[in-house]
Amino acid sequence: MKILITTFTYPPLADGCSEVAAVLARSLAGRGHSVTVATTFHPERKPDAPEANPRVVQFKVSGRANWRDRVRGETESFQKFLRDFDGDLVIFENWDAWPTCLAEPLLPQLKAKKILVSHGYTSQIWIPRARFPWGLGGWLGGWPLLFRTPWLMRRFDHLVFLSQRRDFGRFLDHRMARWTGFKKKSVIP
């Protein structure tokens, strides 16, 4: 299979999402699949040889699904890359990361199967700040995604959750899937 993994973070960055994406990419490549990772540009990342597997393609894009931190940069280049991807499967890491945001209007056009891996859902969580407006702008900025999510999840062929939990905190997306009867989901703790 030809597989594309989209993630806003990837090694040499060392955080949970980059580690998960790297393990997934290497595992799929090790099983004989042709894997490409589309991610944010990082100056320490070395260019891949054309035959590398997994192959990493970088875009100078930042931001997320929040009007306080809008997606900016090489957005058209990424969307063209995604439209031109002639493969079998696209795996999106995170709801509010820039690759998923930029892919949202293109999802119905993509011929490949689409999976979203949820690393937690935070659009509804208020993170208090010490200064005015105390984090309320960022909190309200996440609401558009919050209200779109029940319809957006139906544009994916499958959802993967990292926990059985379904609560009003980081696992609200899992609860929404249950409330709305979305059945095409798995839990991989």
Short mmCIF file of N, CA and C in Angstrom, two decimals:
data_model
loop_
_atom_site.label_atom_id
_atom_site.label_comp_id
_atom_site.label_asym_id
_atom_site.label_seq_id
_atom_site.Cartn_x
_atom_site.Cartn_y
_atom_site.Cartn_z
N MET A 1 0.83 -1.19 0.00
CA MET A 1 0.00 0.00 0.00
C MET A 1 0.87 1.25 0.00
N LYS A 2 0.36 2.31 -0.60
CA LYS A 2 0.98 3.63 -0.52
C LYS A 2 0.24 4.41 0.56
N ILE A 3 0.99 4.82 1.60
CA ILE A 3 0.39 5.45 2.77
C ILE A 3 1.01 6.81 3.00
N LEU A 4 0.18 7.79 3.31
CA LEU A 4 0.62 9.13 3.68
C LEU A 4 0.22 9.39 5.12
N ILE A 5 1.18 9.83 5.94
CA ILE A 5 0.90 10.22 7.31
C ILE A 5 1.11 11.72 7.39
N THR A 6 0.09 12.45 7.85
CA THR A 6 0.22 13.90 8.01
C THR A 6 0.29 14.21 9.50
N THR A 7 1.30 14.97 9.88
CA THR A 7 1.50 15.30 11.28
C THR A 7 2.21 16.64 11.38
N PHE A 8 1.82 17.45 12.37
CA PHE A 8 2.45 18.75 12.52
C PHE A 8 3.83 18.65 13.16
N THR A 9 4.17 17.50 13.72
CA THR A 9 5.44 17.31 14.41
C THR A 9 6.00 15.93 14.10
N TYR A 10 7.31 15.89 13.94
CA TYR A 10 7.98 14.64 13.57
C TYR A 10 9.44 14.78 13.97
N PRO A 11 10.13 13.67 14.29
CA PRO A 11 11.54 13.79 14.68
C PRO A 11 12.35 14.57 13.65
N PRO A 12 13.28 15.38 14.11
CA PRO A 12 13.98 15.34 15.39
C PRO A 12 13.23 15.97 16.57
N LEU A 13 12.05 16.54 16.34
CA LEU A 13 11.27 17.02 17.47
C LEU A 13 10.88 15.80 18.33
N ALA A 14 10.93 15.98 19.62
CA ALA A 14 10.66 14.85 20.52
C ALA A 14 9.48 15.18 21.42
N ASP A 15 8.30 14.85 20.95
CA ASP A 15 7.09 14.99 21.75
C ASP A 15 6.23 13.76 21.46
N GLY A 16 5.15 13.62 22.17
CA GLY A 16 4.33 12.43 22.04
C GLY A 16 3.83 12.16 20.63
N CYS A 17 3.31 13.19 19.99
CA CYS A 17 2.76 13.01 18.66
C CYS A 17 3.84 12.66 17.63
N SER A 18 5.01 13.32 17.72
CA SER A 18 6.08 13.01 16.77
C SER A 18 6.57 11.58 16.95
N GLU A 19 6.65 11.13 18.20
CA GLU A 19 7.10 9.76 18.47
C GLU A 19 6.10 8.75 17.94
N VAL A 20 4.81 9.00 18.15
CA VAL A 20 3.78 8.09 17.66
C VAL A 20 3.83 8.03 16.13
N ALA A 21 3.94 9.19 15.48
CA ALA A 21 3.98 9.22 14.01
C ALA A 21 5.22 8.50 13.48
N ALA A 22 6.36 8.67 14.14
CA ALA A 22 7.59 8.02 13.69
C ALA A 22 7.52 6.50 13.85
N VAL A 23 6.99 6.04 14.98
CA VAL A 23 6.85 4.60 15.19
C VAL A 23 5.89 4.01 14.16
N LEU A 24 4.78 4.70 13.92
CA LEU A 24 3.81 4.24 12.94
C LEU A 24 4.43 4.18 11.54
N ALA A 25 5.14 5.24 11.15
CA ALA A 25 5.75 5.28 9.82
C ALA A 25 6.77 4.16 9.65
N ARG A 26 7.66 3.98 10.64
CA ARG A 26 8.68 2.93 10.54
C ARG A 26 8.05 1.54 10.54
N SER A 27 7.02 1.35 11.35
CA SER A 27 6.37 0.03 11.42
C SER A 27 5.69 -0.31 10.09
N LEU A 28 4.98 0.65 9.53
CA LEU A 28 4.32 0.40 8.25
C LEU A 28 5.33 0.16 7.14
N ALA A 29 6.42 0.93 7.12
CA ALA A 29 7.48 0.74 6.12
C ALA A 29 8.12 -0.63 6.31
N GLY A 30 8.34 -1.03 7.56
CA GLY A 30 8.93 -2.32 7.86
C GLY A 30 8.07 -3.49 7.42
N ARG A 31 6.78 -3.25 7.26
CA ARG A 31 5.87 -4.30 6.78
C ARG A 31 5.70 -4.27 5.27
N GLY A 32 6.53 -3.47 4.59
CA GLY A 32 6.53 -3.47 3.14
C GLY A 32 5.70 -2.39 2.47
N HIS A 33 5.09 -1.50 3.25
CA HIS A 33 4.30 -0.42 2.66
C HIS A 33 5.21 0.74 2.28
N SER A 34 4.80 1.47 1.26
CA SER A 34 5.50 2.69 0.86
C SER A 34 4.90 3.85 1.66
N VAL A 35 5.72 4.46 2.54
CA VAL A 35 5.21 5.45 3.48
C VAL A 35 5.85 6.82 3.23
N THR A 36 4.99 7.83 3.20
CA THR A 36 5.43 9.23 3.12
C THR A 36 4.86 9.95 4.32
N VAL A 37 5.68 10.79 4.94
CA VAL A 37 5.24 11.61 6.07
C VAL A 37 5.27 13.06 5.63
N ALA A 38 4.15 13.76 5.74
CA ALA A 38 4.07 15.20 5.45
C ALA A 38 4.03 15.92 6.79
N THR A 39 4.99 16.83 7.01
CA THR A 39 5.11 17.47 8.30
C THR A 39 5.67 18.88 8.18
N THR A 40 5.82 19.52 9.33
CA THR A 40 6.37 20.87 9.41
C THR A 40 7.86 20.87 9.13
N PHE A 41 8.33 21.90 8.45
CA PHE A 41 9.76 22.04 8.17
C PHE A 41 10.54 22.17 9.48
N HIS A 42 11.69 21.48 9.52
CA HIS A 42 12.60 21.61 10.66
C HIS A 42 14.01 21.70 10.09
N PRO A 43 14.79 22.74 10.47
CA PRO A 43 16.10 22.95 9.87
C PRO A 43 17.11 21.83 10.13
N GLU A 44 16.93 21.05 11.18
CA GLU A 44 17.87 19.97 11.48
C GLU A 44 17.52 18.66 10.77
N ARG A 45 16.37 18.61 10.14
CA ARG A 45 15.97 17.39 9.44
C ARG A 45 16.71 17.33 8.12
N LYS A 46 17.35 16.23 7.87
CA LYS A 46 18.13 16.04 6.64
C LYS A 46 17.19 15.61 5.50
N PRO A 47 17.47 16.09 4.27
CA PRO A 47 16.64 15.65 3.13
C PRO A 47 16.78 14.14 2.92
N ASP A 48 15.68 13.50 2.56
CA ASP A 48 15.69 12.06 2.31
C ASP A 48 16.15 11.76 0.90
N ALA A 49 16.73 10.59 0.74
CA ALA A 49 17.01 10.09 -0.60
C ALA A 49 15.67 9.77 -1.26
N PRO A 50 15.60 9.87 -2.58
CA PRO A 50 14.32 9.63 -3.26
C PRO A 50 13.69 8.27 -2.95
N GLU A 51 14.52 7.27 -2.66
CA GLU A 51 14.00 5.92 -2.41
C GLU A 51 13.78 5.64 -0.92
N ALA A 52 13.93 6.65 -0.07
CA ALA A 52 13.78 6.46 1.38
C ALA A 52 12.37 5.96 1.73
N ASN A 53 12.30 5.12 2.73
CA ASN A 53 11.01 4.62 3.20
C ASN A 53 11.10 4.45 4.71
N PRO A 54 10.45 5.29 5.50
CA PRO A 54 9.53 6.35 5.09
C PRO A 54 10.27 7.58 4.55
N ARG A 55 9.61 8.25 3.65
CA ARG A 55 10.12 9.49 3.07
C ARG A 55 9.42 10.65 3.77
N VAL A 56 10.17 11.69 4.10
CA VAL A 56 9.61 12.85 4.80
C VAL A 56 9.56 14.04 3.85
N VAL A 57 8.38 14.64 3.73
CA VAL A 57 8.18 15.84 2.93
C VAL A 57 7.81 16.96 3.91
N GLN A 58 8.52 18.09 3.80
CA GLN A 58 8.34 19.17 4.76
C GLN A 58 7.64 20.37 4.14
N PHE A 59 6.86 21.06 4.97
CA PHE A 59 6.17 22.27 4.55
C PHE A 59 6.37 23.34 5.62
N LYS A 60 6.62 24.54 5.19
CA LYS A 60 6.76 25.66 6.13
C LYS A 60 5.36 26.20 6.44
N VAL A 61 4.69 25.48 7.31
CA VAL A 61 3.32 25.81 7.72
C VAL A 61 3.27 25.75 9.24
N SER A 62 2.46 26.61 9.83
CA SER A 62 2.23 26.56 11.27
C SER A 62 0.79 26.98 11.54
N GLY A 63 0.37 26.81 12.79
CA GLY A 63 -0.98 27.19 13.18
C GLY A 63 -1.84 25.98 13.44
N ARG A 64 -3.10 26.27 13.77
CA ARG A 64 -4.04 25.20 14.09
C ARG A 64 -5.47 25.68 13.88
N ALA A 65 -6.42 24.85 14.20
CA ALA A 65 -7.85 25.17 14.00
C ALA A 65 -8.34 26.06 15.13
N ASN A 66 -7.82 27.24 15.19
CA ASN A 66 -8.22 28.20 16.22
C ASN A 66 -7.99 29.58 15.63
N TRP A 67 -9.00 30.43 15.65
CA TRP A 67 -8.84 31.74 15.01
C TRP A 67 -7.78 32.59 15.70
N ARG A 68 -7.34 32.23 16.90
CA ARG A 68 -6.26 32.96 17.57
C ARG A 68 -4.88 32.51 17.09
N ASP A 69 -4.79 31.37 16.44
CA ASP A 69 -3.52 30.84 15.93
C ASP A 69 -3.78 30.22 14.56
N ARG A 70 -4.15 31.07 13.62
CA ARG A 70 -4.56 30.60 12.29
C ARG A 70 -3.42 29.91 11.55
N VAL A 71 -3.81 29.04 10.64
CA VAL A 71 -2.85 28.33 9.80
C VAL A 71 -2.28 29.30 8.78
N ARG A 72 -0.95 29.29 8.65
CA ARG A 72 -0.27 30.20 7.73
C ARG A 72 0.99 29.53 7.18
N GLY A 73 1.46 30.05 6.06
CA GLY A 73 2.67 29.51 5.44
C GLY A 73 2.36 28.91 4.08
N GLU A 74 3.03 27.83 3.76
CA GLU A 74 2.91 27.17 2.45
C GLU A 74 1.63 26.32 2.38
N THR A 75 0.51 26.96 2.62
CA THR A 75 -0.76 26.22 2.70
C THR A 75 -1.17 25.64 1.35
N GLU A 76 -1.02 26.42 0.28
CA GLU A 76 -1.41 25.93 -1.04
C GLU A 76 -0.53 24.77 -1.48
N SER A 77 0.77 24.83 -1.15
CA SER A 77 1.68 23.74 -1.51
C SER A 77 1.26 22.43 -0.84
N PHE A 78 0.91 22.53 0.45
CA PHE A 78 0.48 21.32 1.14
C PHE A 78 -0.82 20.78 0.54
N GLN A 79 -1.78 21.66 0.29
CA GLN A 79 -3.05 21.20 -0.27
C GLN A 79 -2.87 20.58 -1.65
N LYS A 80 -1.99 21.15 -2.46
CA LYS A 80 -1.70 20.56 -3.78
C LYS A 80 -1.07 19.18 -3.60
N PHE A 81 -0.10 19.08 -2.68
CA PHE A 81 0.54 17.80 -2.39
C PHE A 81 -0.50 16.76 -1.99
N LEU A 82 -1.43 17.14 -1.14
CA LEU A 82 -2.47 16.23 -0.67
C LEU A 82 -3.40 15.82 -1.82
N ARG A 83 -3.82 16.79 -2.63
CA ARG A 83 -4.70 16.49 -3.77
C ARG A 83 -4.00 15.55 -4.76
N ASP A 84 -2.69 15.74 -4.94
CA ASP A 84 -1.93 14.94 -5.91
C ASP A 84 -1.52 13.57 -5.38
N PHE A 85 -1.71 13.33 -4.08
CA PHE A 85 -1.30 12.04 -3.50
C PHE A 85 -2.11 10.92 -4.14
N ASP A 86 -1.41 10.01 -4.78
CA ASP A 86 -2.05 8.90 -5.47
C ASP A 86 -1.74 7.62 -4.68
N GLY A 87 -2.42 7.49 -3.56
CA GLY A 87 -2.15 6.34 -2.71
C GLY A 87 -3.42 5.71 -2.20
N ASP A 88 -3.23 4.82 -1.23
CA ASP A 88 -4.34 4.03 -0.72
C ASP A 88 -4.91 4.54 0.59
N LEU A 89 -4.07 5.21 1.40
CA LEU A 89 -4.48 5.57 2.74
C LEU A 89 -3.79 6.85 3.19
N VAL A 90 -4.56 7.74 3.83
CA VAL A 90 -4.00 8.94 4.46
C VAL A 90 -4.35 8.88 5.94
N ILE A 91 -3.34 9.01 6.79
CA ILE A 91 -3.53 9.00 8.23
C ILE A 91 -3.26 10.41 8.74
N PHE A 92 -4.25 11.01 9.37
CA PHE A 92 -4.12 12.36 9.92
C PHE A 92 -3.92 12.24 11.43
N GLU A 93 -2.89 12.92 11.93
CA GLU A 93 -2.63 12.93 13.37
C GLU A 93 -3.19 14.23 13.94
N ASN A 94 -4.16 14.15 14.83
CA ASN A 94 -4.76 15.28 15.56
C ASN A 94 -5.86 15.99 14.80
N TRP A 95 -6.87 16.40 15.55
CA TRP A 95 -8.00 17.16 15.01
C TRP A 95 -7.61 18.58 14.61
N ASP A 96 -6.95 19.29 15.53
CA ASP A 96 -6.77 20.73 15.32
C ASP A 96 -5.41 21.10 14.75
N ALA A 97 -4.60 20.16 14.34
CA ALA A 97 -3.29 20.44 13.76
C ALA A 97 -3.46 20.96 12.33
N TRP A 98 -2.48 21.73 11.87
CA TRP A 98 -2.61 22.36 10.56
C TRP A 98 -2.83 21.37 9.41
N PRO A 99 -2.21 20.16 9.39
CA PRO A 99 -2.49 19.28 8.24
C PRO A 99 -3.97 18.89 8.13
N THR A 100 -4.59 18.63 9.27
CA THR A 100 -6.01 18.26 9.25
C THR A 100 -6.87 19.45 8.88
N CYS A 101 -6.51 20.64 9.39
CA CYS A 101 -7.26 21.86 9.04
C CYS A 101 -7.23 22.12 7.54
N LEU A 102 -6.04 22.02 6.96
CA LEU A 102 -5.91 22.28 5.53
C LEU A 102 -6.56 21.19 4.68
N ALA A 103 -6.63 19.99 5.22
CA ALA A 103 -7.24 18.89 4.47
C ALA A 103 -8.76 18.91 4.53
N GLU A 104 -9.31 19.55 5.56
CA GLU A 104 -10.76 19.49 5.79
C GLU A 104 -11.59 19.78 4.54
N PRO A 105 -11.35 20.87 3.80
CA PRO A 105 -12.19 21.10 2.61
C PRO A 105 -11.91 20.12 1.47
N LEU A 106 -10.78 19.42 1.53
CA LEU A 106 -10.41 18.49 0.46
C LEU A 106 -10.84 17.05 0.72
N LEU A 107 -11.26 16.74 1.94
CA LEU A 107 -11.55 15.36 2.30
C LEU A 107 -12.51 14.66 1.35
N PRO A 108 -13.60 15.30 0.91
CA PRO A 108 -14.50 14.59 -0.02
C PRO A 108 -13.86 14.27 -1.37
N GLN A 109 -12.82 15.03 -1.75
CA GLN A 109 -12.17 14.82 -3.05
C GLN A 109 -11.11 13.73 -3.01
N LEU A 110 -10.59 13.42 -1.84
CA LEU A 110 -9.49 12.46 -1.74
C LEU A 110 -10.00 11.04 -1.99
N LYS A 111 -9.33 10.35 -2.91
CA LYS A 111 -9.74 8.99 -3.25
C LYS A 111 -9.25 7.97 -2.23
N ALA A 112 -8.15 8.26 -1.56
CA ALA A 112 -7.59 7.34 -0.58
C ALA A 112 -8.50 7.25 0.64
N LYS A 113 -8.44 6.14 1.35
CA LYS A 113 -9.14 6.00 2.62
C LYS A 113 -8.50 6.99 3.60
N LYS A 114 -9.31 7.49 4.53
CA LYS A 114 -8.85 8.52 5.47
C LYS A 114 -9.09 8.07 6.90
N ILE A 115 -8.01 8.11 7.70
CA ILE A 115 -8.09 7.76 9.12
C ILE A 115 -7.61 8.96 9.91
N LEU A 116 -8.31 9.27 10.98
CA LEU A 116 -7.86 10.32 11.90
C LEU A 116 -7.48 9.66 13.22
N VAL A 117 -6.27 9.94 13.68
CA VAL A 117 -5.80 9.47 14.98
C VAL A 117 -5.92 10.64 15.94
N SER A 118 -6.79 10.49 16.93
CA SER A 118 -7.01 11.55 17.91
C SER A 118 -6.01 11.40 19.05
N HIS A 119 -5.23 12.43 19.27
CA HIS A 119 -4.28 12.44 20.40
C HIS A 119 -4.88 13.21 21.57
N GLY A 120 -6.18 13.32 21.57
CA GLY A 120 -6.88 14.11 22.57
C GLY A 120 -7.57 15.27 21.88
N TYR A 121 -8.58 15.77 22.53
CA TYR A 121 -9.41 16.82 21.94
C TYR A 121 -9.45 17.98 22.93
N THR A 122 -9.02 19.16 22.49
CA THR A 122 -8.88 20.26 23.45
C THR A 122 -9.61 21.53 23.05
N SER A 123 -10.39 21.51 22.00
CA SER A 123 -11.05 22.74 21.52
C SER A 123 -11.98 23.36 22.55
N GLN A 124 -12.52 22.56 23.44
CA GLN A 124 -13.48 23.05 24.43
C GLN A 124 -12.83 23.36 25.78
N ILE A 125 -11.55 23.14 25.91
CA ILE A 125 -10.88 23.30 27.21
C ILE A 125 -10.34 24.72 27.35
N TRP A 126 -10.73 25.38 28.42
CA TRP A 126 -10.22 26.72 28.72
C TRP A 126 -8.94 26.58 29.55
N ILE A 127 -7.88 27.20 29.05
CA ILE A 127 -6.61 27.21 29.77
C ILE A 127 -6.43 28.63 30.29
N PRO A 128 -6.65 28.85 31.60
CA PRO A 128 -6.57 30.21 32.16
C PRO A 128 -5.18 30.82 32.01
N ARG A 129 -5.15 32.09 31.71
CA ARG A 129 -3.91 32.86 31.62
C ARG A 129 -3.94 33.95 32.69
N ALA A 130 -2.78 34.43 33.04
CA ALA A 130 -2.67 35.41 34.13
C ALA A 130 -3.14 36.81 33.71
N ARG A 131 -3.06 37.13 32.41
CA ARG A 131 -3.40 38.48 31.96
C ARG A 131 -4.68 38.49 31.14
N PHE A 132 -5.30 39.66 31.08
CA PHE A 132 -6.52 39.86 30.30
C PHE A 132 -6.26 39.46 28.86
N PRO A 133 -7.11 38.74 28.21
CA PRO A 133 -8.45 38.30 28.59
C PRO A 133 -8.47 36.91 29.24
N TRP A 134 -7.44 36.56 29.94
CA TRP A 134 -7.36 35.35 30.76
C TRP A 134 -7.50 34.05 29.97
N GLY A 135 -7.12 34.05 28.70
CA GLY A 135 -7.21 32.86 27.88
C GLY A 135 -8.55 32.63 27.23
N LEU A 136 -9.48 33.55 27.43
CA LEU A 136 -10.83 33.38 26.87
C LEU A 136 -10.84 33.47 25.34
N GLY A 137 -9.95 34.29 24.76
CA GLY A 137 -9.89 34.40 23.29
C GLY A 137 -9.49 33.09 22.65
N GLY A 138 -8.45 32.45 23.19
CA GLY A 138 -8.04 31.15 22.66
C GLY A 138 -9.10 30.09 22.85
N TRP A 139 -9.79 30.14 23.99
CA TRP A 139 -10.86 29.18 24.28
C TRP A 139 -11.99 29.36 23.28
N LEU A 140 -12.45 30.58 23.09
CA LEU A 140 -13.52 30.84 22.12
C LEU A 140 -13.08 30.53 20.70
N GLY A 141 -11.79 30.73 20.42
CA GLY A 141 -11.26 30.45 19.09
C GLY A 141 -11.35 28.98 18.70
N GLY A 142 -11.45 28.09 19.67
CA GLY A 142 -11.57 26.66 19.38
C GLY A 142 -13.00 26.20 19.15
N TRP A 143 -13.96 27.04 19.46
CA TRP A 143 -15.36 26.63 19.34
C TRP A 143 -15.82 26.28 17.94
N PRO A 144 -15.36 26.97 16.88
CA PRO A 144 -15.82 26.55 15.54
C PRO A 144 -15.52 25.08 15.25
N LEU A 145 -14.31 24.60 15.63
CA LEU A 145 -14.00 23.18 15.44
C LEU A 145 -14.89 22.32 16.31
N LEU A 146 -15.12 22.75 17.52
CA LEU A 146 -15.98 22.01 18.45
C LEU A 146 -17.35 21.75 17.83
N PHE A 147 -17.95 22.77 17.25
CA PHE A 147 -19.29 22.62 16.69
C PHE A 147 -19.30 21.90 15.33
N ARG A 148 -18.17 21.88 14.61
CA ARG A 148 -18.08 21.16 13.33
C ARG A 148 -17.77 19.68 13.50
N THR A 149 -17.18 19.30 14.62
CA THR A 149 -16.64 17.96 14.80
C THR A 149 -17.62 16.83 14.52
N PRO A 150 -18.87 16.87 14.98
CA PRO A 150 -19.77 15.74 14.68
C PRO A 150 -19.94 15.48 13.18
N TRP A 151 -19.92 16.52 12.37
CA TRP A 151 -20.03 16.36 10.92
C TRP A 151 -18.68 16.04 10.30
N LEU A 152 -17.62 16.65 10.82
CA LEU A 152 -16.28 16.41 10.29
C LEU A 152 -15.87 14.96 10.47
N MET A 153 -16.20 14.34 11.58
CA MET A 153 -15.78 12.96 11.80
C MET A 153 -16.37 12.02 10.75
N ARG A 154 -17.48 12.38 10.17
CA ARG A 154 -18.09 11.55 9.15
C ARG A 154 -17.38 11.63 7.80
N ARG A 155 -16.46 12.54 7.66
CA ARG A 155 -15.66 12.62 6.44
C ARG A 155 -14.47 11.66 6.48
N PHE A 156 -14.24 11.04 7.63
CA PHE A 156 -13.16 10.07 7.76
C PHE A 156 -13.73 8.66 7.67
N ASP A 157 -12.93 7.76 7.12
CA ASP A 157 -13.36 6.37 7.02
C ASP A 157 -13.23 5.64 8.35
N HIS A 158 -12.36 6.16 9.22
CA HIS A 158 -12.16 5.52 10.52
C HIS A 158 -11.53 6.52 11.47
N LEU A 159 -11.88 6.41 12.76
CA LEU A 159 -11.26 7.21 13.82
C LEU A 159 -10.54 6.28 14.77
N VAL A 160 -9.38 6.72 15.25
CA VAL A 160 -8.63 5.96 16.24
C VAL A 160 -8.48 6.83 17.48
N PHE A 161 -8.89 6.30 18.62
CA PHE A 161 -8.75 6.98 19.90
C PHE A 161 -7.68 6.28 20.71
N LEU A 162 -6.98 7.03 21.54
CA LEU A 162 -5.89 6.48 22.32
C LEU A 162 -6.31 6.07 23.73
N SER A 163 -7.61 6.14 24.00
CA SER A 163 -8.11 5.77 25.31
C SER A 163 -9.57 5.33 25.21
N GLN A 164 -9.97 4.46 26.12
CA GLN A 164 -11.37 4.06 26.22
C GLN A 164 -12.21 5.18 26.83
N ARG A 165 -11.55 6.13 27.51
CA ARG A 165 -12.28 7.19 28.21
C ARG A 165 -13.12 8.03 27.25
N ARG A 166 -14.29 8.43 27.74
CA ARG A 166 -15.18 9.34 27.01
C ARG A 166 -15.66 10.35 28.03
N ASP A 167 -15.02 11.52 28.08
CA ASP A 167 -15.39 12.51 29.08
C ASP A 167 -15.48 13.88 28.44
N PHE A 168 -15.68 14.90 29.26
CA PHE A 168 -15.80 16.26 28.73
C PHE A 168 -14.46 16.97 28.67
N GLY A 169 -13.39 16.28 29.03
CA GLY A 169 -12.05 16.85 28.96
C GLY A 169 -11.41 16.46 27.64
N ARG A 170 -10.23 15.86 27.71
CA ARG A 170 -9.45 15.52 26.51
C ARG A 170 -10.08 14.44 25.64
N PHE A 171 -11.14 13.81 26.10
CA PHE A 171 -11.75 12.72 25.34
C PHE A 171 -13.18 13.03 24.91
N LEU A 172 -13.47 14.32 24.74
CA LEU A 172 -14.80 14.72 24.31
C LEU A 172 -15.11 14.20 22.90
N ASP A 173 -14.11 14.12 22.03
CA ASP A 173 -14.35 13.61 20.68
C ASP A 173 -14.85 12.16 20.72
N HIS A 174 -14.30 11.38 21.62
CA HIS A 174 -14.74 9.99 21.77
C HIS A 174 -16.20 9.96 22.23
N ARG A 175 -16.54 10.84 23.15
CA ARG A 175 -17.93 10.94 23.63
C ARG A 175 -18.84 11.39 22.48
N MET A 176 -18.40 12.37 21.68
CA MET A 176 -19.21 12.84 20.55
C MET A 176 -19.47 11.71 19.56
N ALA A 177 -18.45 10.90 19.30
CA ALA A 177 -18.62 9.77 18.38
C ALA A 177 -19.69 8.82 18.91
N ARG A 178 -19.67 8.59 20.20
CA ARG A 178 -20.67 7.70 20.80
C ARG A 178 -22.06 8.34 20.75
N TRP A 179 -22.17 9.61 21.12
CA TRP A 179 -23.45 10.31 21.11
C TRP A 179 -24.10 10.33 19.73
N THR A 180 -23.27 10.50 18.71
CA THR A 180 -23.80 10.63 17.36
C THR A 180 -23.90 9.30 16.60
N GLY A 181 -23.55 8.23 17.27
CA GLY A 181 -23.68 6.91 16.65
C GLY A 181 -22.59 6.59 15.64
N PHE A 182 -21.46 7.27 15.71
CA PHE A 182 -20.37 6.99 14.77
C PHE A 182 -19.73 5.66 15.15
N LYS A 183 -19.77 4.69 14.26
CA LYS A 183 -19.35 3.33 14.58
C LYS A 183 -17.95 2.97 14.08
N LYS A 184 -17.45 3.68 13.10
CA LYS A 184 -16.17 3.30 12.49
C LYS A 184 -15.02 3.86 13.33
N LYS A 185 -14.76 3.20 14.46
CA LYS A 185 -13.74 3.70 15.37
C LYS A 185 -13.05 2.54 16.07
N SER A 186 -11.84 2.81 16.51
CA SER A 186 -11.05 1.83 17.26
C SER A 186 -10.37 2.54 18.40
N VAL A 187 -10.02 1.77 19.42
CA VAL A 187 -9.23 2.29 20.53
C VAL A 187 -7.92 1.54 20.54
N ILE A 188 -6.82 2.28 20.44
CA ILE A 188 -5.48 1.69 20.53
C ILE A 188 -4.78 2.44 21.66
N PRO A 189 -4.80 1.88 22.88
CA PRO A 189 -4.21 2.61 24.02
C PRO A 189 -2.71 2.79 23.88
#
